[in-house]
CSV table of C-alpha atoms in Angstrom, one decimal:
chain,number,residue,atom,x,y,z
Z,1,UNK,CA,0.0,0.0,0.0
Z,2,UNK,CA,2.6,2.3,1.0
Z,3,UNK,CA,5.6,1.1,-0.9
Z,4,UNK,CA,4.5,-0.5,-4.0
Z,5,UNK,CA,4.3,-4.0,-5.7
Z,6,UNK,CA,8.1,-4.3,-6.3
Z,7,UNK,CA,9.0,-3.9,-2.7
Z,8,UNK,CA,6.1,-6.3,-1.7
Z,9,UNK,CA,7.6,-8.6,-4.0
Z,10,UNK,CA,11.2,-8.3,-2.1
Z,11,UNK,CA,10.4,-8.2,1.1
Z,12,UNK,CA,12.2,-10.0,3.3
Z,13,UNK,CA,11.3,-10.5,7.4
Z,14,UNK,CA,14.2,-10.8,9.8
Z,15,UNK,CA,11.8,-11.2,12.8
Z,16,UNK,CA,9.7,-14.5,12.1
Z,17,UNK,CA,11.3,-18.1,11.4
Z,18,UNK,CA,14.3,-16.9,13.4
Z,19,UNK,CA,17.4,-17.3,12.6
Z,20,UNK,CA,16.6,-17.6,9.1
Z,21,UNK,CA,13.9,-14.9,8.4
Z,22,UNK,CA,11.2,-15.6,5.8
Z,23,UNK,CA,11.1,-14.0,2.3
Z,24,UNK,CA,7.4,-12.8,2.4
Z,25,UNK,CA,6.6,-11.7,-1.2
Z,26,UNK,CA,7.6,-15.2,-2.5
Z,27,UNK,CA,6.0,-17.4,0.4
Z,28,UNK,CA,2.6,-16.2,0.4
Z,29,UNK,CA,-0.5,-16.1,-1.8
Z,30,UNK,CA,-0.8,-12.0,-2.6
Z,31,UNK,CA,-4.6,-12.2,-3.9
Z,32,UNK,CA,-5.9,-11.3,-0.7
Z,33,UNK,CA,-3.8,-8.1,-0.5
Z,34,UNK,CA,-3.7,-7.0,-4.1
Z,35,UNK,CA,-7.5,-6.4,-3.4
Z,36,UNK,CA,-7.4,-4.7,-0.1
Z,37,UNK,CA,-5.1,-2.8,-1.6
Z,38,UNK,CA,-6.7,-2.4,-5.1
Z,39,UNK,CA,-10.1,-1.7,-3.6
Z,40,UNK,CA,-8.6,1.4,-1.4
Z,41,UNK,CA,-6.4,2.8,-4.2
Z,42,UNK,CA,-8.6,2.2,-7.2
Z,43,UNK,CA,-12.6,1.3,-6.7
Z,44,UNK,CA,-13.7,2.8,-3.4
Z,45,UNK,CA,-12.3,6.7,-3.9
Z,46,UNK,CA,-14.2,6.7,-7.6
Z,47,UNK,CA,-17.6,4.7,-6.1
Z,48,UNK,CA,-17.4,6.9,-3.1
Z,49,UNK,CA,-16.7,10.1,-5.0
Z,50,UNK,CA,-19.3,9.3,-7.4
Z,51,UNK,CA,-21.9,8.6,-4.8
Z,52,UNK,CA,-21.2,11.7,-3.9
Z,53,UNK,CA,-21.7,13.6,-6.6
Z,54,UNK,CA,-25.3,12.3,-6.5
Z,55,UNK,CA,-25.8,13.1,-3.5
Z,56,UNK,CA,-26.2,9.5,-1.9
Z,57,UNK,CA,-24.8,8.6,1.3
Z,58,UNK,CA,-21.5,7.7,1.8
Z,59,UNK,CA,-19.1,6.2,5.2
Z,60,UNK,CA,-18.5,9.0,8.1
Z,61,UNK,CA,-15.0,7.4,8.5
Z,62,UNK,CA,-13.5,8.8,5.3
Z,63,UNK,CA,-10.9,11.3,3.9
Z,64,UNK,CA,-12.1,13.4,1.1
Z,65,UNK,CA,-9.5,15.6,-1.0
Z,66,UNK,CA,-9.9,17.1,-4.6
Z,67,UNK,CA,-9.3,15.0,-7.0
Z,68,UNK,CA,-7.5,17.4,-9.4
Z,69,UNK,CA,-4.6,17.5,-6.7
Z,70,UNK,CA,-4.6,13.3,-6.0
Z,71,UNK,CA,-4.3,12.9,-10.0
Z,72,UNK,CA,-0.8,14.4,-9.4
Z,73,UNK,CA,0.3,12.1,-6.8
Z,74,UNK,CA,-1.1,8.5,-7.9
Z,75,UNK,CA,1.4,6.4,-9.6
Z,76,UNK,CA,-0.6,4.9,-11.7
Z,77,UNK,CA,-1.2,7.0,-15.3
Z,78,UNK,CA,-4.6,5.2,-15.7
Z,79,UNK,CA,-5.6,5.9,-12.2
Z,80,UNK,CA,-4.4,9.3,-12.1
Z,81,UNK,CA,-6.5,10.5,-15.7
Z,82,UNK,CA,-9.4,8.9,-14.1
Z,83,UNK,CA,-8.9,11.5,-11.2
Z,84,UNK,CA,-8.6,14.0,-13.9
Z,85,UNK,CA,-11.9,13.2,-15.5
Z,86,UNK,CA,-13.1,12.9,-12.1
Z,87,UNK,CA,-12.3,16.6,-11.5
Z,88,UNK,CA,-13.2,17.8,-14.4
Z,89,UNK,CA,-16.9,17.3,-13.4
Z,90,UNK,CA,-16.8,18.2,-9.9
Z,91,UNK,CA,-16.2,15.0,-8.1
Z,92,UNK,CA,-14.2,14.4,-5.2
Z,93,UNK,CA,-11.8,11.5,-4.5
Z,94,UNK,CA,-13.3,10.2,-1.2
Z,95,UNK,CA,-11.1,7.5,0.4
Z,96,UNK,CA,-11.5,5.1,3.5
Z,97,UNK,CA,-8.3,4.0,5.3
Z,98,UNK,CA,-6.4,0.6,4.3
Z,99,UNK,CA,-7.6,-0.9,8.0
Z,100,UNK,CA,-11.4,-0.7,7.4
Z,101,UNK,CA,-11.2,-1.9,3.7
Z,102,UNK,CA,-9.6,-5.2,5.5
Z,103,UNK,CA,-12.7,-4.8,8.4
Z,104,UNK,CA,-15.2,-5.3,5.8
Z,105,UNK,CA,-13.6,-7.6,3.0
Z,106,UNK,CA,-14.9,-10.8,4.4
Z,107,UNK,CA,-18.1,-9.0,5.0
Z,108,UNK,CA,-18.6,-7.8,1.4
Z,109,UNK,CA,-16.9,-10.7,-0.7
Z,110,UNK,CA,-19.5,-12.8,1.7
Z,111,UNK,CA,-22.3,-11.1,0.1
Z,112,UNK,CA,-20.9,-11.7,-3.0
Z,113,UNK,CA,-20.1,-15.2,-2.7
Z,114,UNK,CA,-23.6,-16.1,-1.4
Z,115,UNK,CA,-24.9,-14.2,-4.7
Z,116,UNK,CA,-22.7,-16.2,-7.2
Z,117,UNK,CA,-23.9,-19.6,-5.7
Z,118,UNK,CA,-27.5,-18.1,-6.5
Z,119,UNK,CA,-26.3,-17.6,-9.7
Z,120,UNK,CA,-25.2,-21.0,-10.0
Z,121,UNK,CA,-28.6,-22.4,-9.0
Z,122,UNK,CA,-30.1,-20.3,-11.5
Z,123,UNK,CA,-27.8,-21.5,-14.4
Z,124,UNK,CA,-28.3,-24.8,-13.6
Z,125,UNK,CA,-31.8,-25.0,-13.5
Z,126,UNK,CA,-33.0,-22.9,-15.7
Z,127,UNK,CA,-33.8,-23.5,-19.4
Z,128,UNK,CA,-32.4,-19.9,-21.0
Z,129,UNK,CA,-34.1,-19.7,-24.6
Z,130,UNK,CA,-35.0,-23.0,-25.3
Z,131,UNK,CA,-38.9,-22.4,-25.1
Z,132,UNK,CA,-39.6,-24.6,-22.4
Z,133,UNK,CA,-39.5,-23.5,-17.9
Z,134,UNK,CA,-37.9,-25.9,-15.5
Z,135,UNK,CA,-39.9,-28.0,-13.2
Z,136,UNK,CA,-40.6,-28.1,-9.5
Z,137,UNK,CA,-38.7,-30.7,-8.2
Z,138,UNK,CA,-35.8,-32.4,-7.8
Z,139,UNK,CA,-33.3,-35.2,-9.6
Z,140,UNK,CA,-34.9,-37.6,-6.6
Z,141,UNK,CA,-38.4,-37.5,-8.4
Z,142,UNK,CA,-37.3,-39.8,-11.2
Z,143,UNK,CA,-36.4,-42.0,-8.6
Z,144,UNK,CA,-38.4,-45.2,-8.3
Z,145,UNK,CA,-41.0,-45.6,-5.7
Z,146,UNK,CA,-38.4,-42.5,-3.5
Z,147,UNK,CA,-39.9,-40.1,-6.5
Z,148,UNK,CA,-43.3,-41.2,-5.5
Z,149,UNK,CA,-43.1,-40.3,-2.2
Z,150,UNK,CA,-40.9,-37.2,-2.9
Z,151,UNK,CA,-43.7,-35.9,-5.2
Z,152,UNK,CA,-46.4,-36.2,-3.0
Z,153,UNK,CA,-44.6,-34.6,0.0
Z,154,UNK,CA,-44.5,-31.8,-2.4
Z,155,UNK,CA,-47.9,-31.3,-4.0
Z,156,UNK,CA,-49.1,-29.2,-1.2
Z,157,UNK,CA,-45.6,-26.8,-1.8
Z,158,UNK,CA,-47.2,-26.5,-5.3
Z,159,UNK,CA,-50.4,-26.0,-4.6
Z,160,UNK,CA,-49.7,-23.2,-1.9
Z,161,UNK,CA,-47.3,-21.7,-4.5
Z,162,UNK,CA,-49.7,-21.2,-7.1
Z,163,UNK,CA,-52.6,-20.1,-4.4
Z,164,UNK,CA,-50.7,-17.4,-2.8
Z,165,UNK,CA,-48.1,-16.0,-4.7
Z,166,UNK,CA,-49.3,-16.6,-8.1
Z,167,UNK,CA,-46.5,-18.9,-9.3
Z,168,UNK,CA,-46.9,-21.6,-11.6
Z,169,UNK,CA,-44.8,-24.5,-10.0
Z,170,UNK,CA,-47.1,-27.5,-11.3
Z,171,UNK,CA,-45.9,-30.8,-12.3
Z,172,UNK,CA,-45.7,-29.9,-16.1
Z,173,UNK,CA,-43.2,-27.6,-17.7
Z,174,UNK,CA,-43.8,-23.7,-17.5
Z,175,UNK,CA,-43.4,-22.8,-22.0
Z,176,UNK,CA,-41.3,-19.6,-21.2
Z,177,UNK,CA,-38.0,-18.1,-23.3
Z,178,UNK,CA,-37.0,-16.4,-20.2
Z,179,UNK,CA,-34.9,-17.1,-17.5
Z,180,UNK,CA,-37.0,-15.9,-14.8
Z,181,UNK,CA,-39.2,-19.2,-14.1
Z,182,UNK,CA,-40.8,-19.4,-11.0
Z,183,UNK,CA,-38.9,-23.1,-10.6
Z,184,UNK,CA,-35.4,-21.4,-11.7
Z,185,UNK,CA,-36.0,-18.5,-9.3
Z,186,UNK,CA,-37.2,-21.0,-6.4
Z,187,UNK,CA,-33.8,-22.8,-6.9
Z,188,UNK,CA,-31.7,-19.5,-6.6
Z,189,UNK,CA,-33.3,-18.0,-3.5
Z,190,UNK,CA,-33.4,-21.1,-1.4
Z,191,UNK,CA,-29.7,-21.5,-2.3
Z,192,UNK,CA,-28.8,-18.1,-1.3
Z,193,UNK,CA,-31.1,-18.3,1.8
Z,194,UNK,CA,-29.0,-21.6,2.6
Z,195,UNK,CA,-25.9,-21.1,2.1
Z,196,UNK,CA,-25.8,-17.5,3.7
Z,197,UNK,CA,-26.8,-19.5,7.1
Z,198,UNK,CA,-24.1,-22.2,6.9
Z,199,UNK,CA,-21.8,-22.1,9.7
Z,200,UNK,CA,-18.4,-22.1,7.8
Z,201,UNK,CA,-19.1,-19.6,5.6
Z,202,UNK,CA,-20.5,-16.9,8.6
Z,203,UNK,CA,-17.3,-17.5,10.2
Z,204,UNK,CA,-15.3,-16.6,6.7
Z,205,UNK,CA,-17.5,-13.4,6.1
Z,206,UNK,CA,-17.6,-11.8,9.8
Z,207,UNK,CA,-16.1,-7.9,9.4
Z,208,UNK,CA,-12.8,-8.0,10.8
Z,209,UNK,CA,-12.1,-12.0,10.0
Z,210,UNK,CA,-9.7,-10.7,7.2
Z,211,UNK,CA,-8.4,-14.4,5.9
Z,212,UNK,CA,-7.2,-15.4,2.5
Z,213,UNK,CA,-10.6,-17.7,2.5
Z,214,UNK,CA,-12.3,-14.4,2.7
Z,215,UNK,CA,-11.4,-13.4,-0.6
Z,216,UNK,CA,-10.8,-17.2,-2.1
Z,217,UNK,CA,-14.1,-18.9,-1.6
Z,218,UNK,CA,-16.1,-16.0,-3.7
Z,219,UNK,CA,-13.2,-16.6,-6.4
Z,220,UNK,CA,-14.1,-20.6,-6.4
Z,221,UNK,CA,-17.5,-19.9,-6.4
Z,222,UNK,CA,-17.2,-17.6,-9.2
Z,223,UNK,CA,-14.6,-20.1,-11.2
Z,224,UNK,CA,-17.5,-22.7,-11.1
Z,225,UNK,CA,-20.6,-20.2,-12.3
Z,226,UNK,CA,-18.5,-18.6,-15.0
Z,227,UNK,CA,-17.5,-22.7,-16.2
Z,228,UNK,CA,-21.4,-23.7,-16.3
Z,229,UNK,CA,-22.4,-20.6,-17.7
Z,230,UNK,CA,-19.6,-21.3,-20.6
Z,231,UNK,CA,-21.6,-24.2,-21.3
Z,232,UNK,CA,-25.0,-22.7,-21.6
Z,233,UNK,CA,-26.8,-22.9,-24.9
Z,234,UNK,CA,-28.1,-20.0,-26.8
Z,235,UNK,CA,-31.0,-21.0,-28.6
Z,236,UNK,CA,-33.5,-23.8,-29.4
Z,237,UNK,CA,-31.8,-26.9,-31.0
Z,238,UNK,CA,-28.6,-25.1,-30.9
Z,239,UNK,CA,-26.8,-27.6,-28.7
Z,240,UNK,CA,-29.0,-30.4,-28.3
Z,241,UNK,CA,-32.1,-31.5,-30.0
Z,242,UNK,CA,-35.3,-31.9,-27.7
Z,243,UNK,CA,-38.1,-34.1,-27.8
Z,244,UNK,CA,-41.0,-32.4,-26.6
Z,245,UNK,CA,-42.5,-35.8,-25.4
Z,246,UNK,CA,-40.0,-36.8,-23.3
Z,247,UNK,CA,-38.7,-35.1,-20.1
Z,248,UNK,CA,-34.7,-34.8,-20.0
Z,249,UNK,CA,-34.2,-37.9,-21.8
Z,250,UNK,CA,-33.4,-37.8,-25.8
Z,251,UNK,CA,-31.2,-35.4,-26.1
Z,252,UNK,CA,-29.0,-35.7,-29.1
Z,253,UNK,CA,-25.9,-33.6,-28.7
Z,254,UNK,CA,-24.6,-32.5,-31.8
Z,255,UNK,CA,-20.7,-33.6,-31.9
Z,256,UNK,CA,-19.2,-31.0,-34.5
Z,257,UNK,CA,-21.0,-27.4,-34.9
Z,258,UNK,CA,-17.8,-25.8,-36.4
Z,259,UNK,CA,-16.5,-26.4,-40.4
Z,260,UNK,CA,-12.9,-26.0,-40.7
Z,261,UNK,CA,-11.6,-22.5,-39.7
Z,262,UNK,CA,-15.3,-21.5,-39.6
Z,263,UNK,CA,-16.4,-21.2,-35.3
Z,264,UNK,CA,-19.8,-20.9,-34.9
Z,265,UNK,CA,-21.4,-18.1,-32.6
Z,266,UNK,CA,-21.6,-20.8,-29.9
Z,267,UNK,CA,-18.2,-22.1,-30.0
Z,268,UNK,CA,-17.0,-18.6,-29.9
Z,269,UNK,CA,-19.1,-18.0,-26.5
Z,270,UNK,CA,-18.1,-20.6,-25.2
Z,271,UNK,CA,-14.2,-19.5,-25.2
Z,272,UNK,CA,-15.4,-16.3,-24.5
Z,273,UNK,CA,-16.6,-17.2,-21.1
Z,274,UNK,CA,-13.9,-20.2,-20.6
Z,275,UNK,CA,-11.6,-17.3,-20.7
Z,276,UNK,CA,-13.3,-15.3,-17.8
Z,277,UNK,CA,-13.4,-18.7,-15.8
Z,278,UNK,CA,-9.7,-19.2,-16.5
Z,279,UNK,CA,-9.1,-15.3,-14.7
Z,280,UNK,CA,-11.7,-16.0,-12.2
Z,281,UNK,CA,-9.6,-19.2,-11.6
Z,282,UNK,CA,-6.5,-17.2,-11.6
Z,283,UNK,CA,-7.5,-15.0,-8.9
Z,284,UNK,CA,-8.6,-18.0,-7.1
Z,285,UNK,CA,-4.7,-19.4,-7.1
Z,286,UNK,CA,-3.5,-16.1,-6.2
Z,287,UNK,CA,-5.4,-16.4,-3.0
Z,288,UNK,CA,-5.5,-19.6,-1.5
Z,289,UNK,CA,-4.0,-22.9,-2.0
Z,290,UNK,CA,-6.9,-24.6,-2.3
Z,291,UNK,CA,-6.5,-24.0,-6.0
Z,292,UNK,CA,-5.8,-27.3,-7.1
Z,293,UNK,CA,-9.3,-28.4,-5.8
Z,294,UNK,CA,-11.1,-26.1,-8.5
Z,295,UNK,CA,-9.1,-27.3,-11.5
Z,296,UNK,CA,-9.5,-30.7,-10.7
Z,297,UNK,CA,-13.1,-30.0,-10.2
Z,298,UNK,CA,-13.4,-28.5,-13.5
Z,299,UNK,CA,-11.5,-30.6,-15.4
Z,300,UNK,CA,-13.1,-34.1,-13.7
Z,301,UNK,CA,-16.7,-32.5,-15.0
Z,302,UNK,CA,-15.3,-31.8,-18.3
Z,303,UNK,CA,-13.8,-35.2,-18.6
Z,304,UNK,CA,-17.7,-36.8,-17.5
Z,305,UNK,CA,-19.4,-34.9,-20.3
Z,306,UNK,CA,-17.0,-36.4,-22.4
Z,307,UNK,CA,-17.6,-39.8,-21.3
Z,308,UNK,CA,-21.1,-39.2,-21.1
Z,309,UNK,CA,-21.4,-38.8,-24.2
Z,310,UNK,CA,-22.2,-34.9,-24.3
Z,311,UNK,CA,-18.9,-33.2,-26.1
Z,312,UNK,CA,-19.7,-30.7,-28.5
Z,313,UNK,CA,-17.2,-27.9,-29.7
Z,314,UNK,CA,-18.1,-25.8,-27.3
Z,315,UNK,CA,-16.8,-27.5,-24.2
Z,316,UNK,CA,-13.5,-28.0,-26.3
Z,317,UNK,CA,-13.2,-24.2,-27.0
Z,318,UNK,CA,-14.4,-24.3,-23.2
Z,319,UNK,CA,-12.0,-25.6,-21.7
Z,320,UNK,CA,-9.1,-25.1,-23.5
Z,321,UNK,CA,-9.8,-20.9,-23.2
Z,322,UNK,CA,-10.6,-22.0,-19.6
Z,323,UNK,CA,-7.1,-23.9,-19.0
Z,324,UNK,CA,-4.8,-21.4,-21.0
Z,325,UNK,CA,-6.0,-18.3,-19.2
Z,326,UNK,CA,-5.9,-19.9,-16.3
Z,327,UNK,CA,-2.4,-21.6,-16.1
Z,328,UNK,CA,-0.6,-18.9,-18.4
């Protein structure tokens, strides 16, 4: 913060591991305070000072200066002509101090973290313009004589659904192109509502528990949304072929979509997002060492579809923009 990346890099502590010091900058994992840092240098003085320019409300416990005279002092050129835009128009450069940025990480990326594993729910049950909803239910419904059971126990859940807050959750499919179905949005608040009560992630998201699993489990969680949503397909028939009389079975997945040098739309989507998965991931190794779980992970679920049966150009151009962002 105070002396810059290169001296980060080479610094070296006489006082722990005595007698033989330990070289900091090259024994640690510096995604946790590249952010700190970056979020009180970079993001917080423009969202602060543009705040309040509107007028909203912004922390008591922060410095504000012009930002005309902090555009001469940042280091950074980019930085520094965004404080001379910012003063162009009358904004100030409002910052809040290095030790309550690290107060209220783990608060903030907890928030975050319980949003992307919403997200997650919703990509992965949601049917995203292929003109059919998603159903209310589970995978242990097509269980025998279990789904039975399992369907009954939650005919009333439907039925009060539909009664009182005007959601169609019945047992047939909802025909809708968006992504908003009642069953898809079910999915993503439940999971939000559970996991922002489990017990290991309040303990990584309490202000002031400033850990690298602060910062490294909204990473992971963001490595695996961005890798299903790289897989998501954009139109009717466009990855798979659906028989309308039959209920996730008979899919066809079509093997080749690209001709020679020719990528389709899709397989140029899916690379597109791989890549933001690899530099999700990338952040994700910078933080924690629990890296190596998440590529396995990703790579183990790209090597099922493949065995399954279900590999298709885009989870090649998938994964490979996944693996050489990520490991470049």
């Amino acid at each position: 913060h105070d002396n810059g990346w290169k001296a980060f890099v080479n610094w070296f502590d006489h006082k722990v591991w005595y007698p033989l010091g330990r070289p900091v900058g090259t024994t640690i994992y510096p995604g946790m305070q590249v952010i700190a840092v970056w979020l009180t240098k970079s993001w917080l003085p423009v969202w602060f000072g543009v705040k309040k320019y509107l007028g909203m409300s912004i922390p008591k416990n922060v410095l504000v200066k012009g930002a005309k005279r902090v555009s001469k002092s940042l280091s950074s050129p980019f930085m520094s002509m965004v404080a001379s835009s910012m003063s162009k128009v009358g904004m100030k450069w409002v910052e809040m101090s290095l030790n309550d940025v690290c107060c209220l990480i783990p608060a903030w990326f907890g928030a975050l973290t319980t949003v992307t594993t919403g997200l997650i729910a919703l990509e992965c049950s949601a049917r995203f313009h292929c003109g059919v909803g998603s159903q209310f239910g589970t995978i242990l419904d097509e269980f025998p004589l279990l789904g039975h059971y399992l369907r009954k126990v939650g005919d009333p859940i439907r039925y009060i659904l539909k009664k009182y807050s005007g959601l169609d959750a019945g047992g047939v499919r909802v025909s809708s192109s968006s992504a908003l179905q009642p069953a898809a949005l079910l999915s993503m608040t439940a999971t939000m509502f559970f996991m922002s009560t489990i017990p290991a992630h309040i303990m990584r998201s309490v202000g002031g528990g400033y850990d690298n699993e602060s910062v490294a489990v909204f990473a992971m969680t963001l490595v695996f949304y961005l890798w299903t949503r790289s897989l998501r397909g954009d139109g009717k028939g466009a990855d798979v072929d659906i028989n309308p009389n039959e209920d996730n079975v008979g899919y066809r997945i079509r093997q080749k979509e690209d001709v020679g040098f020719s990528l389709s739309t899709r397989t140029i989507t899916a690379a597109f997002w791989g890549a933001l998965t690899g530099v999700a991931y990338f952040n994700m190794a910078a933080a924690w060492g629990g890296y190596t779980f998440v590529i396995n992970l990703v790579g183990v679920h790209a090597a099922a579809l493949v065995i399954l049966g279900r590999h298709s150009s885009k989870l090649h151009a998938a994964y490979s923009a996944f693996y050489i962002a990520g490991t470049t």
